[in-house]
GROMACS .gro file of C-alpha atoms in nm:
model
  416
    1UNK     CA    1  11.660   7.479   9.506
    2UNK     CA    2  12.010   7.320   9.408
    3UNK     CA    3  12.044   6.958   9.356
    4UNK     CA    4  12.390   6.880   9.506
    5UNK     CA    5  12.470   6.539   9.300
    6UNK     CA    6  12.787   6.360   9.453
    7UNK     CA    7  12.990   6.149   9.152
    8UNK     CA    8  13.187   5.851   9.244
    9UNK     CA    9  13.448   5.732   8.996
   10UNK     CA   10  13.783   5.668   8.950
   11UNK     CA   11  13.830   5.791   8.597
   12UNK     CA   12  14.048   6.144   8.657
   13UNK     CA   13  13.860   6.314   8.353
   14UNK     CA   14  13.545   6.246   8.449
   15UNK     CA   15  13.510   6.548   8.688
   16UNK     CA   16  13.648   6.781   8.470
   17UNK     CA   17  13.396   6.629   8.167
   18UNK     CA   18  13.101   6.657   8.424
   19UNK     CA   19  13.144   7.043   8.501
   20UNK     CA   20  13.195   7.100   8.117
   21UNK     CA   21  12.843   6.890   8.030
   22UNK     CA   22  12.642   7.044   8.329
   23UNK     CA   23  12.813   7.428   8.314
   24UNK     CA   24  12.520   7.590   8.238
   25UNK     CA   25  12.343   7.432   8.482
   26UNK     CA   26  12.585   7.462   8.730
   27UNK     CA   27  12.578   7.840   8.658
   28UNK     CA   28  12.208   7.924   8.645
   29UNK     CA   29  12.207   7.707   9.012
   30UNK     CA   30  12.001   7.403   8.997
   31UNK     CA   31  12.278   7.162   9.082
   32UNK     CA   32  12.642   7.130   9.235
   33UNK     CA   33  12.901   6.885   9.196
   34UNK     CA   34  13.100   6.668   9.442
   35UNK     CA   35  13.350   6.440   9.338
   36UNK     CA   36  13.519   6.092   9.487
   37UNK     CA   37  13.676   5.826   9.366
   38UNK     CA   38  13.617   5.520   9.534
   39UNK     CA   39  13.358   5.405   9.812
   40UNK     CA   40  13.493   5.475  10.089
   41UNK     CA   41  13.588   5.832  10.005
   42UNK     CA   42  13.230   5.852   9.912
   43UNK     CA   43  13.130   5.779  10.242
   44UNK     CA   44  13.361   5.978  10.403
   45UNK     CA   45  13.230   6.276  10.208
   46UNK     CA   46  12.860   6.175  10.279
   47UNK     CA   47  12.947   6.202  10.623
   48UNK     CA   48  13.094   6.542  10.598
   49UNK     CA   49  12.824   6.714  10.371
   50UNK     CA   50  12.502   6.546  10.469
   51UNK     CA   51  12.287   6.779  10.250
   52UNK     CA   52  12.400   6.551   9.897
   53UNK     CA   53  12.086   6.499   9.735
   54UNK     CA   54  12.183   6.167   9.513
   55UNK     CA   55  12.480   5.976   9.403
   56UNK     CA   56  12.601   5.872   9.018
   57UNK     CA   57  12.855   5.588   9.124
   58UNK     CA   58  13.020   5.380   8.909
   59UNK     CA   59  13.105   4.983   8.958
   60UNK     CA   60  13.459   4.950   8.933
   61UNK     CA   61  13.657   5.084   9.195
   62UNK     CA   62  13.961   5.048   9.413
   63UNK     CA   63  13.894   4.989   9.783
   64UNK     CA   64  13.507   4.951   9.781
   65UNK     CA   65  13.298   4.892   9.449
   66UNK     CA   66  13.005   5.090   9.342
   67UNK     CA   67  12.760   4.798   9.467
   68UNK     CA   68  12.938   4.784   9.810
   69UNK     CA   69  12.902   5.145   9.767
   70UNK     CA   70  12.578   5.090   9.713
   71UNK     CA   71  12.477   4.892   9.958
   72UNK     CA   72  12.628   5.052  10.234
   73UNK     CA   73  12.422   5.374  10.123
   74UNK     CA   74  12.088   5.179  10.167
   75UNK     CA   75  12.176   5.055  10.538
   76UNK     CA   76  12.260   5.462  10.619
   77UNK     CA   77  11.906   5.624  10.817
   78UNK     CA   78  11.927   5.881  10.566
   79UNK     CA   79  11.942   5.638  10.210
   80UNK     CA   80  12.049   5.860   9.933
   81UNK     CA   81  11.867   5.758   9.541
   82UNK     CA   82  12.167   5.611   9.401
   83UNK     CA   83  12.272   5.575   8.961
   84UNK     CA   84  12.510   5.325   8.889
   85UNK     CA   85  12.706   5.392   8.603
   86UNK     CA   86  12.879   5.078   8.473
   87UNK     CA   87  13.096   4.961   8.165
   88UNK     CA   88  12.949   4.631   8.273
   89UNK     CA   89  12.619   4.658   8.145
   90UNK     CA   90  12.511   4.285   8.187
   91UNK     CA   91  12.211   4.154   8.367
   92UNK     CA   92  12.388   4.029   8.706
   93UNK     CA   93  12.544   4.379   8.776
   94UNK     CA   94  12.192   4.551   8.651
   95UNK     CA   95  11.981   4.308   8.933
   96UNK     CA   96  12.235   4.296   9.166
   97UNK     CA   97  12.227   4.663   9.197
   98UNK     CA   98  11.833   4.726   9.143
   99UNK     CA   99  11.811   4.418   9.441
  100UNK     CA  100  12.046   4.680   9.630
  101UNK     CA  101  11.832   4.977   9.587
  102UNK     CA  102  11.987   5.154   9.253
  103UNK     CA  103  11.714   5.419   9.183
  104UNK     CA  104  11.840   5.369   8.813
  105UNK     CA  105  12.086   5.226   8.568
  106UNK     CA  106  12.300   5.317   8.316
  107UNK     CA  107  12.650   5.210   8.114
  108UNK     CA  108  12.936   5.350   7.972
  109UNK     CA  109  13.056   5.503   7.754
  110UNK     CA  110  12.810   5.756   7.911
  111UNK     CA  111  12.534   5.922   7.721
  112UNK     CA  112  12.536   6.257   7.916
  113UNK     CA  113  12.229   6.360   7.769
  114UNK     CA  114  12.045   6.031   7.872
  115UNK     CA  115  12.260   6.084   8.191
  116UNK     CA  116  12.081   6.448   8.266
  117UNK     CA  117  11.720   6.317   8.201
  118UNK     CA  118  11.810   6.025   8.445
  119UNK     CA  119  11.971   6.317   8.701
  120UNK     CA  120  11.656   6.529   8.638
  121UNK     CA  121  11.368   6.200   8.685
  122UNK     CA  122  11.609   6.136   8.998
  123UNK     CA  123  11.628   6.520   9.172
  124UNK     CA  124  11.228   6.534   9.123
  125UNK     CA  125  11.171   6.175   9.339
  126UNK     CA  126  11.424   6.310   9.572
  127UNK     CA  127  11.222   6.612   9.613
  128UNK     CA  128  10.828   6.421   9.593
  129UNK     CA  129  10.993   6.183   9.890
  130UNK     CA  130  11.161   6.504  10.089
  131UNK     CA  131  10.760   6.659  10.050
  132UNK     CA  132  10.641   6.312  10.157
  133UNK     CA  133  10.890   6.306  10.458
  134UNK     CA  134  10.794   6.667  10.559
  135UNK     CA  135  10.417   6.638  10.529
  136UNK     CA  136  10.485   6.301  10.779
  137UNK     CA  137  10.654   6.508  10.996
  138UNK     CA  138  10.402   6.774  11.021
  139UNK     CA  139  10.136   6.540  11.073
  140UNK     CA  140  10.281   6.393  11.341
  141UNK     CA  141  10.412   6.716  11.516
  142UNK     CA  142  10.040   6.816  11.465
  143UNK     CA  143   9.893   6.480  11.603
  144UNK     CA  144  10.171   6.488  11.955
  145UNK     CA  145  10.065   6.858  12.012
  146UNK     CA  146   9.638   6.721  11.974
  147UNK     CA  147   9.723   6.461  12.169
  148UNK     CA  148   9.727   6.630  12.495
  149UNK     CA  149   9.381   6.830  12.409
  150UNK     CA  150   9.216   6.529  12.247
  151UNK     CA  151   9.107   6.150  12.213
  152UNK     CA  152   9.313   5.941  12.024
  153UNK     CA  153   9.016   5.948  11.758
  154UNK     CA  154   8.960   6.309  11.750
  155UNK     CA  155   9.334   6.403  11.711
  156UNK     CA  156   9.418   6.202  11.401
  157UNK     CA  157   9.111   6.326  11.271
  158UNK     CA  158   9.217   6.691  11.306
  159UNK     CA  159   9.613   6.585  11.226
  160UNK     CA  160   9.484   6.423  10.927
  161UNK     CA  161   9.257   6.751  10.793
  162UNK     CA  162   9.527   6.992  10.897
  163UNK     CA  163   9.594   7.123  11.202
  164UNK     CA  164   9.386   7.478  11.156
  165UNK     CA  165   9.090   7.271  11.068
  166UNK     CA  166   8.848   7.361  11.292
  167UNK     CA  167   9.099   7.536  11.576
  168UNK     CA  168   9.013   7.911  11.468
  169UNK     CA  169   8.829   8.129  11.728
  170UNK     CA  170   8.400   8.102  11.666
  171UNK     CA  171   8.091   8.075  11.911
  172UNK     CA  172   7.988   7.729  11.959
  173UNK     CA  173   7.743   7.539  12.137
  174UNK     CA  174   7.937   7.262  12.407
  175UNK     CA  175   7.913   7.112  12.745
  176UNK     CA  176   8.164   7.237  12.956
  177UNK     CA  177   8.292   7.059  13.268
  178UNK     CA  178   8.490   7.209  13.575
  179UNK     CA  179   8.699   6.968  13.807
  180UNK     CA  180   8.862   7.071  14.128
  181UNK     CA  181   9.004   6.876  14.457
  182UNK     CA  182   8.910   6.970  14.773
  183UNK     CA  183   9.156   7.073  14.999
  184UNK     CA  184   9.461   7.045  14.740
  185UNK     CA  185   9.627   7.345  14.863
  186UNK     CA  186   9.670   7.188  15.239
  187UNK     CA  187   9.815   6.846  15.050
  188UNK     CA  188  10.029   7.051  14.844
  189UNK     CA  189  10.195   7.216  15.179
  190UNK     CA  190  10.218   6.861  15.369
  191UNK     CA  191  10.341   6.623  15.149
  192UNK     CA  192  10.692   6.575  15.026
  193UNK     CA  193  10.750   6.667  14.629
  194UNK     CA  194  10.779   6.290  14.500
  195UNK     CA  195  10.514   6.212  14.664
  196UNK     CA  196  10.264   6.504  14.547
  197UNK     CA  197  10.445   6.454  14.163
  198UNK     CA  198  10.372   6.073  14.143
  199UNK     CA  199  10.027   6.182  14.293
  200UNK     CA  200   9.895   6.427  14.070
  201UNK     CA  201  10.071   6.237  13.748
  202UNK     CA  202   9.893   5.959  13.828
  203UNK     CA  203   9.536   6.150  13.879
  204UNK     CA  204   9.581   6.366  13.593
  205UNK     CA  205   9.668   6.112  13.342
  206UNK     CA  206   9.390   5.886  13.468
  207UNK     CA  207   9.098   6.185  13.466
  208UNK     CA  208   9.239   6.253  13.113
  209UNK     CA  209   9.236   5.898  12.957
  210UNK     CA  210   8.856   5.912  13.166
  211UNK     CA  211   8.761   6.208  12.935
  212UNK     CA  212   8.933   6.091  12.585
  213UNK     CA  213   8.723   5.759  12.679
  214UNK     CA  214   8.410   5.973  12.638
  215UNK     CA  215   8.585   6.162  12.314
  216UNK     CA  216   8.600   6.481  12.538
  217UNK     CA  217   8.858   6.743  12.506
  218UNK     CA  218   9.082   6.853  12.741
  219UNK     CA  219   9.083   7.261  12.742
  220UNK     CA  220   9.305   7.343  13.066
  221UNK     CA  221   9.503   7.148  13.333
  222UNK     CA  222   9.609   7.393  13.603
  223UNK     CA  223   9.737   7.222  13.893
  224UNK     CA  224   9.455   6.995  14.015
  225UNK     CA  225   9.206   7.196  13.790
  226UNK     CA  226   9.096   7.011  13.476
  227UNK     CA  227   8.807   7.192  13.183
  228UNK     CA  228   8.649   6.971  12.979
  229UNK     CA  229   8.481   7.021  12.646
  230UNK     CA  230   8.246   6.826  12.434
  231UNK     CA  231   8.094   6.947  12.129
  232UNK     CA  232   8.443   7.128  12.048
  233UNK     CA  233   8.598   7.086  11.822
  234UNK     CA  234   8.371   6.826  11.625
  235UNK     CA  235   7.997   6.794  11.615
  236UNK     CA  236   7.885   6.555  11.910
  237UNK     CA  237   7.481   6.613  11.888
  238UNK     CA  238   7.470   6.352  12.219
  239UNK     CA  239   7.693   6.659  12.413
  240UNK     CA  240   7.504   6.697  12.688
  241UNK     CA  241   7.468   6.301  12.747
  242UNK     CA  242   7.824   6.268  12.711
  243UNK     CA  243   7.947   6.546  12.980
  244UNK     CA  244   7.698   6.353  13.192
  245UNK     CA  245   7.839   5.999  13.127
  246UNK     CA  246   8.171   6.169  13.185
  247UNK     CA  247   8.111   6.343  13.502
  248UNK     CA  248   7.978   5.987  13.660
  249UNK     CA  249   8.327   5.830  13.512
  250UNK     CA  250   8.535   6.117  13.666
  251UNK     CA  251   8.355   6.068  13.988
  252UNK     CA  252   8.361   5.718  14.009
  253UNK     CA  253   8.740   5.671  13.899
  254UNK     CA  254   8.822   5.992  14.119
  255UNK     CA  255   8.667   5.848  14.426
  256UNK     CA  256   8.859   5.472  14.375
  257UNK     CA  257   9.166   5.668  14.334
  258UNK     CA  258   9.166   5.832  14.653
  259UNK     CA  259   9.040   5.515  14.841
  260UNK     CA  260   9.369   5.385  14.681
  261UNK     CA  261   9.596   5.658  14.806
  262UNK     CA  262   9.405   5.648  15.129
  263UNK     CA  263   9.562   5.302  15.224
  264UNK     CA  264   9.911   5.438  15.168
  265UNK     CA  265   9.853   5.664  15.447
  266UNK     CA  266   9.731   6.006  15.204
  267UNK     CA  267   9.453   6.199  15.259
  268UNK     CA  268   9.336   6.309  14.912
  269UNK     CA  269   9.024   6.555  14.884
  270UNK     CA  270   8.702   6.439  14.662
  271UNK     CA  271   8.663   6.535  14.311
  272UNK     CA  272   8.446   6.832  14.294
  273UNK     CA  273   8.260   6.881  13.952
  274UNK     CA  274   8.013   7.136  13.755
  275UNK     CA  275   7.860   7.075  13.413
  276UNK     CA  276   7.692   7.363  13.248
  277UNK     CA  277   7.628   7.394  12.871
  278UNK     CA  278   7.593   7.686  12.621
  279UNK     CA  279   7.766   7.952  12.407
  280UNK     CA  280   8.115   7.940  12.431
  281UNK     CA  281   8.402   8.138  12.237
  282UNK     CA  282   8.576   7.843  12.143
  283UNK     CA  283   8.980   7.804  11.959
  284UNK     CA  284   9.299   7.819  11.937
  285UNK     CA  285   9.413   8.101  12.142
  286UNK     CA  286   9.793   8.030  12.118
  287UNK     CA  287   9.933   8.294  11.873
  288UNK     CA  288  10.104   8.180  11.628
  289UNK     CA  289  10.366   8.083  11.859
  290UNK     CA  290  10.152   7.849  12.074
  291UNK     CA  291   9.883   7.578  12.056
  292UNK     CA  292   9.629   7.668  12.325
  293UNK     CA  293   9.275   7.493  12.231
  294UNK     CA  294   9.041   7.632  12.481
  295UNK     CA  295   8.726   7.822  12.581
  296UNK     CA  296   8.595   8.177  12.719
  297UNK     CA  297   8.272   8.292  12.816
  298UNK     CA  298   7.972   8.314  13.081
  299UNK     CA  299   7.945   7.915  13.005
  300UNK     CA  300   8.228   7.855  13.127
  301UNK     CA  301   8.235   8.047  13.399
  302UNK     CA  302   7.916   7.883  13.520
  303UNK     CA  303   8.013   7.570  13.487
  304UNK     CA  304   8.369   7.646  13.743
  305UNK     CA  305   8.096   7.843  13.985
  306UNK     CA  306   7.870   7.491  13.976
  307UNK     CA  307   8.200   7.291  14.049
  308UNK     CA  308   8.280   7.540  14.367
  309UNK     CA  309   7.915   7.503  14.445
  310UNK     CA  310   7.939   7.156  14.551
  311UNK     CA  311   8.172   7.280  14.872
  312UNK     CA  312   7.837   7.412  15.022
  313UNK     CA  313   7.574   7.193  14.901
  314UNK     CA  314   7.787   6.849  14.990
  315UNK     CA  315   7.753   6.704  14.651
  316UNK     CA  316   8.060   6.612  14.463
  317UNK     CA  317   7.860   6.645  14.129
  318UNK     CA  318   7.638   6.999  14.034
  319UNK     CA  319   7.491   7.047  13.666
  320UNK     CA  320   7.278   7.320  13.543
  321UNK     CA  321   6.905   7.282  13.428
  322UNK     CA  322   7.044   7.315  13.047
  323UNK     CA  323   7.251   7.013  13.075
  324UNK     CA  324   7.004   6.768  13.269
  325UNK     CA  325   6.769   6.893  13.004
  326UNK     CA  326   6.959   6.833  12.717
  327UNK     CA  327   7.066   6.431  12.811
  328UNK     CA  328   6.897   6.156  12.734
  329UNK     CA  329   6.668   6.050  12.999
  330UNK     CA  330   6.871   6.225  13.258
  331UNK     CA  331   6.859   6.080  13.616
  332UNK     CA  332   6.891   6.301  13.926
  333UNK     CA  333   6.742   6.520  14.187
  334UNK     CA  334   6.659   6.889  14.227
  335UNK     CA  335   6.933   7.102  14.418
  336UNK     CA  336   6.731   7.421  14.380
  337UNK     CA  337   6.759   7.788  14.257
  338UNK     CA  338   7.162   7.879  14.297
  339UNK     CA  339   7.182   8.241  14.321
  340UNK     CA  340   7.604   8.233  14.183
  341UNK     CA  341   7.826   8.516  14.169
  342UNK     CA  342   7.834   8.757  13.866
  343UNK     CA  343   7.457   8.594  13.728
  344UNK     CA  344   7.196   8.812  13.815
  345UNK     CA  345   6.909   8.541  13.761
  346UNK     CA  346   6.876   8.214  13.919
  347UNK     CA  347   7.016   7.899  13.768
  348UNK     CA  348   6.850   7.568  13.827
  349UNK     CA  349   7.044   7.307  13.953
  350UNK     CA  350   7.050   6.936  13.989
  351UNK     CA  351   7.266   6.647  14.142
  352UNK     CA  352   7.280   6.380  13.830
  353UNK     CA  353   7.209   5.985  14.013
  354UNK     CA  354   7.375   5.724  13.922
  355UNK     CA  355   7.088   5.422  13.755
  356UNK     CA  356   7.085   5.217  14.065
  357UNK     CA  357   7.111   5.554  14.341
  358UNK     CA  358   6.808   5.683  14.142
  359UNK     CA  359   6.593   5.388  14.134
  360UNK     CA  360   6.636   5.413  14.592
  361UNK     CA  361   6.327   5.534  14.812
  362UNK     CA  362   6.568   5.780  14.936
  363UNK     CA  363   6.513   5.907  14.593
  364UNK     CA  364   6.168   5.972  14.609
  365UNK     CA  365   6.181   6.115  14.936
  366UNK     CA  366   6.438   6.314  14.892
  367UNK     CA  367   6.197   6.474  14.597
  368UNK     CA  368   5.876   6.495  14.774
  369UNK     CA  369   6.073   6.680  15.008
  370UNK     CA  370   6.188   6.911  14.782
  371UNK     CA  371   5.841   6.990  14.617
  372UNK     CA  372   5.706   7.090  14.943
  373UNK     CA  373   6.019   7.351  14.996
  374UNK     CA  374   5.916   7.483  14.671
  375UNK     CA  375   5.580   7.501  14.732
  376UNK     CA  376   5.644   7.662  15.094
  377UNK     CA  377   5.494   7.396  15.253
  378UNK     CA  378   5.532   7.361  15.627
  379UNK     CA  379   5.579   6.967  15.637
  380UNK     CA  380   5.922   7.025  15.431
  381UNK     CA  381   6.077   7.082  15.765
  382UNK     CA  382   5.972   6.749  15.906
  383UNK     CA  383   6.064   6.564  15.533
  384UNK     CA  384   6.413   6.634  15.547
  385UNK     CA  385   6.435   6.589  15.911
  386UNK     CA  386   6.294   6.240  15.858
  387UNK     CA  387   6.555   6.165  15.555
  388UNK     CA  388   6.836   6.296  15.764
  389UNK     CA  389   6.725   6.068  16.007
  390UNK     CA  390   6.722   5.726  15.819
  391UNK     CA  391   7.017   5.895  15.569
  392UNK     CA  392   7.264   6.014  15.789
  393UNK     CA  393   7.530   6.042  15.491
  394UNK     CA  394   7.251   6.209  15.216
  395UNK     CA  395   7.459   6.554  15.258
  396UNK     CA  396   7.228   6.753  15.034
  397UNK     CA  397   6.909   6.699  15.240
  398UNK     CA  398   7.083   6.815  15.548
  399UNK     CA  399   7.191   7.089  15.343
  400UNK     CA  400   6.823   7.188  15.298
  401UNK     CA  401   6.731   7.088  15.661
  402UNK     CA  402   6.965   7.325  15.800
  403UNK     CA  403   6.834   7.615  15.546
  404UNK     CA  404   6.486   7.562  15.678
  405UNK     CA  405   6.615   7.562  16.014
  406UNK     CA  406   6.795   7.838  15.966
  407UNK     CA  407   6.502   8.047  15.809
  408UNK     CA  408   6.480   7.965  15.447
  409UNK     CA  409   6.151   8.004  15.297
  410UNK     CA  410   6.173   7.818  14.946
  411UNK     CA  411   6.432   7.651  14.764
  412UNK     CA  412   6.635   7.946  14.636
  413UNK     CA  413   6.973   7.930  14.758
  414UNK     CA  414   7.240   8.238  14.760
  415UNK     CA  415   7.626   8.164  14.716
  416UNK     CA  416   7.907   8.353  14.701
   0.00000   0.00000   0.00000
């Protein structure tokens, strides 16, 4: 790399004395010479070749002084490490200048070998602050792009280690969770654009800064679609508790958010969700182009089948057997066996209750219902028909009542 090294004096023999001193230099490349001969010519040519690495400037000068010089070079965005160079060599000019930002000091008549150890100490703390300004820079290119994936927490964790850290492709254990609106498309065709943009900015940004509350990370946002990891891309041992604490949050701040658009005369579809935990292929899957933190696999694919699942059960929330298992002290009731495209065995599924919704007789009922479907007891018929009754709005039990009705003989249940 060449140290360009811009020399302000008025002395006319002191450029041709500086390329005689620093020839070989100059030859074998590891600095060039600029020349001016008062401030303001300095500045001028500062403006013109921005890449000048440092300044030697010396105190006397017509039009603007080396320490005007000086000073003006400090105020710039881009401060340049500045010698002054000074027959003066008395304490006021040597504070005055240090107070202005001199990297260094030195007098006439010049020592030019002192002056090339001072040009050499200077060209390597340009270069360690130019390293400094870069690695800044990276880190916080690194920490916007994690931004939109992660919490505030997680991403300058992962700007701090380096951005690869943990973002190459590998199985891994996570919760995964699967959000979709109900009946998007139809809003999409009926409401005007700055409408449907302030909309789905404002839902999107909340359900994120839901899921960077719980340190979740945010794989995909297409459209009104949002996947949600946790366990990815650091170790969360509580997963499975956390995408369940989630999923409540999303469903509680989607369901206030569409009461809210609701007065202003929108009709915005309920938050659909599925949770389903397992083996994911989990990374960056960008290129080397493109940041793209997300997941593939059957657990995923579960966990989007769960979410659609809700459309026919009338839930808004669906997790799978592994999940409810895996949570600490996990409230909820039984959905049953879902039968969902592309598995060819059962998956157990539950709706997750929030504390108080659990602790409800409807609760219990709802459950001794359900044992006697799965035990193909007759008197399940006349259960849910009784809970229907007193729980006109408890969708999922008139889900089962109208299975039963319509045949069903235990609590498998096949979806497409």
């Amino acid at each position: 790399m060449t140290a360009t090294i811009l020399v302000v004096d008025d002395e006319p023999d002191l450029e041709a004395l500086v390329l005689q001193k620093f020839r070989k230099q100059i030859r074998d490349g590891t600095v060039s010479f600029m020349f001016a001969h008062d401030g303001v010519e300095a500045l001028q040519s500062i403006e013109d070749h921005p890449h000048v690495d440092m300044v030697v400037s010396d105190i006397n000068m017509p039009r603007m002084d080396g320490l005007s010089l000086l000073q003006k070079l400090q105020e710039a965005e881009d401060k340049k490490s500045t010698i002054i160079v000074s027959a003066y060599g008395d304490m006021s000019n040597i504070r005055t200048a240090m107070n202005r930002g001199a990297f260094d000091f030195l007098t006439k008549p010049i020592d030019f070998g002192d002056l090339e150890t001072t040009i050499d100490k200077t060209i390597r703390h340009v270069q360690a602050m130019r390293e400094a300004r870069r690695r800044q820079f990276e880190a916080e290119r690194a920490h916007a792009s994690l931004s939109r994936y992660f919490s505030p927490q997680i991403a300058s964790r992962l700007a701090a280690a380096g951005e690869s850290d943990g973002m190459e492709v590998h199985w891994r254990d996570v919760a995964v969770i699967f959000t979709d609106i109900a009946s998007f498309t139809s809003l999409v065709e009926n409401a005007a654009p700055d409408v449907l943009g302030t909309l789905l900015n404002e839902y999107v940004g909340g359900m994120t800064d839901v899921v960077f509350a719980h340190e979740g990370t945010v794989a995909k946002i297409i459209g009104d679609a949002i996947q949600i990891l946790f366990n990815a891309p650091g170790d969360q041992p509580d997963y499975a508790s956390r995408a369940i604490g989630c999923a409540h949050a999303l469903d509680s701040w989607a369901e206030a958010f569409r009461e809210r658009w609701k007065s202003k005369g929108v009709n915005f579809g309920a938050t659909r969700i599925g949770v389903h935990a397992g083996q994911a292929l989990v990374g960056n899957f960008g290129g080397g182009r493109f940041f793209d933190y997300t997941a593939y696999g059957d657990t995923i694919n579960t966990a989007a089948r769960l979410e659609a699942a809700n459309k026919f059960l009338g839930t808004r929330i669906c997790v799978s057997a592994v999940v409810a298992d895996g949570a600490n002290a996990f409230r909820g009731r039984p959905v049953g066996d879902l039968l969902l495209r592309g598995r060819s065995e059962p998956l157990r599924a539950f709706e997750p209750l929030a504390a108080a919704a659990f602790e409800e007789p409807a609760t219990a009922q709802y459950c001794d219902a359900f044992a006697k479907l799965e035990a193909g007891d007759a008197a399940a018929m006349p259960a849910f028909a009784a809970l229907v009754g007193l729980h006109a709005s408890d969708a999922l039990a008139g889900f089962h009542l109208r299975r039963l009705l319509n045949g069903a003989k235990s609590a498998r249940i096949q979806l497409e």
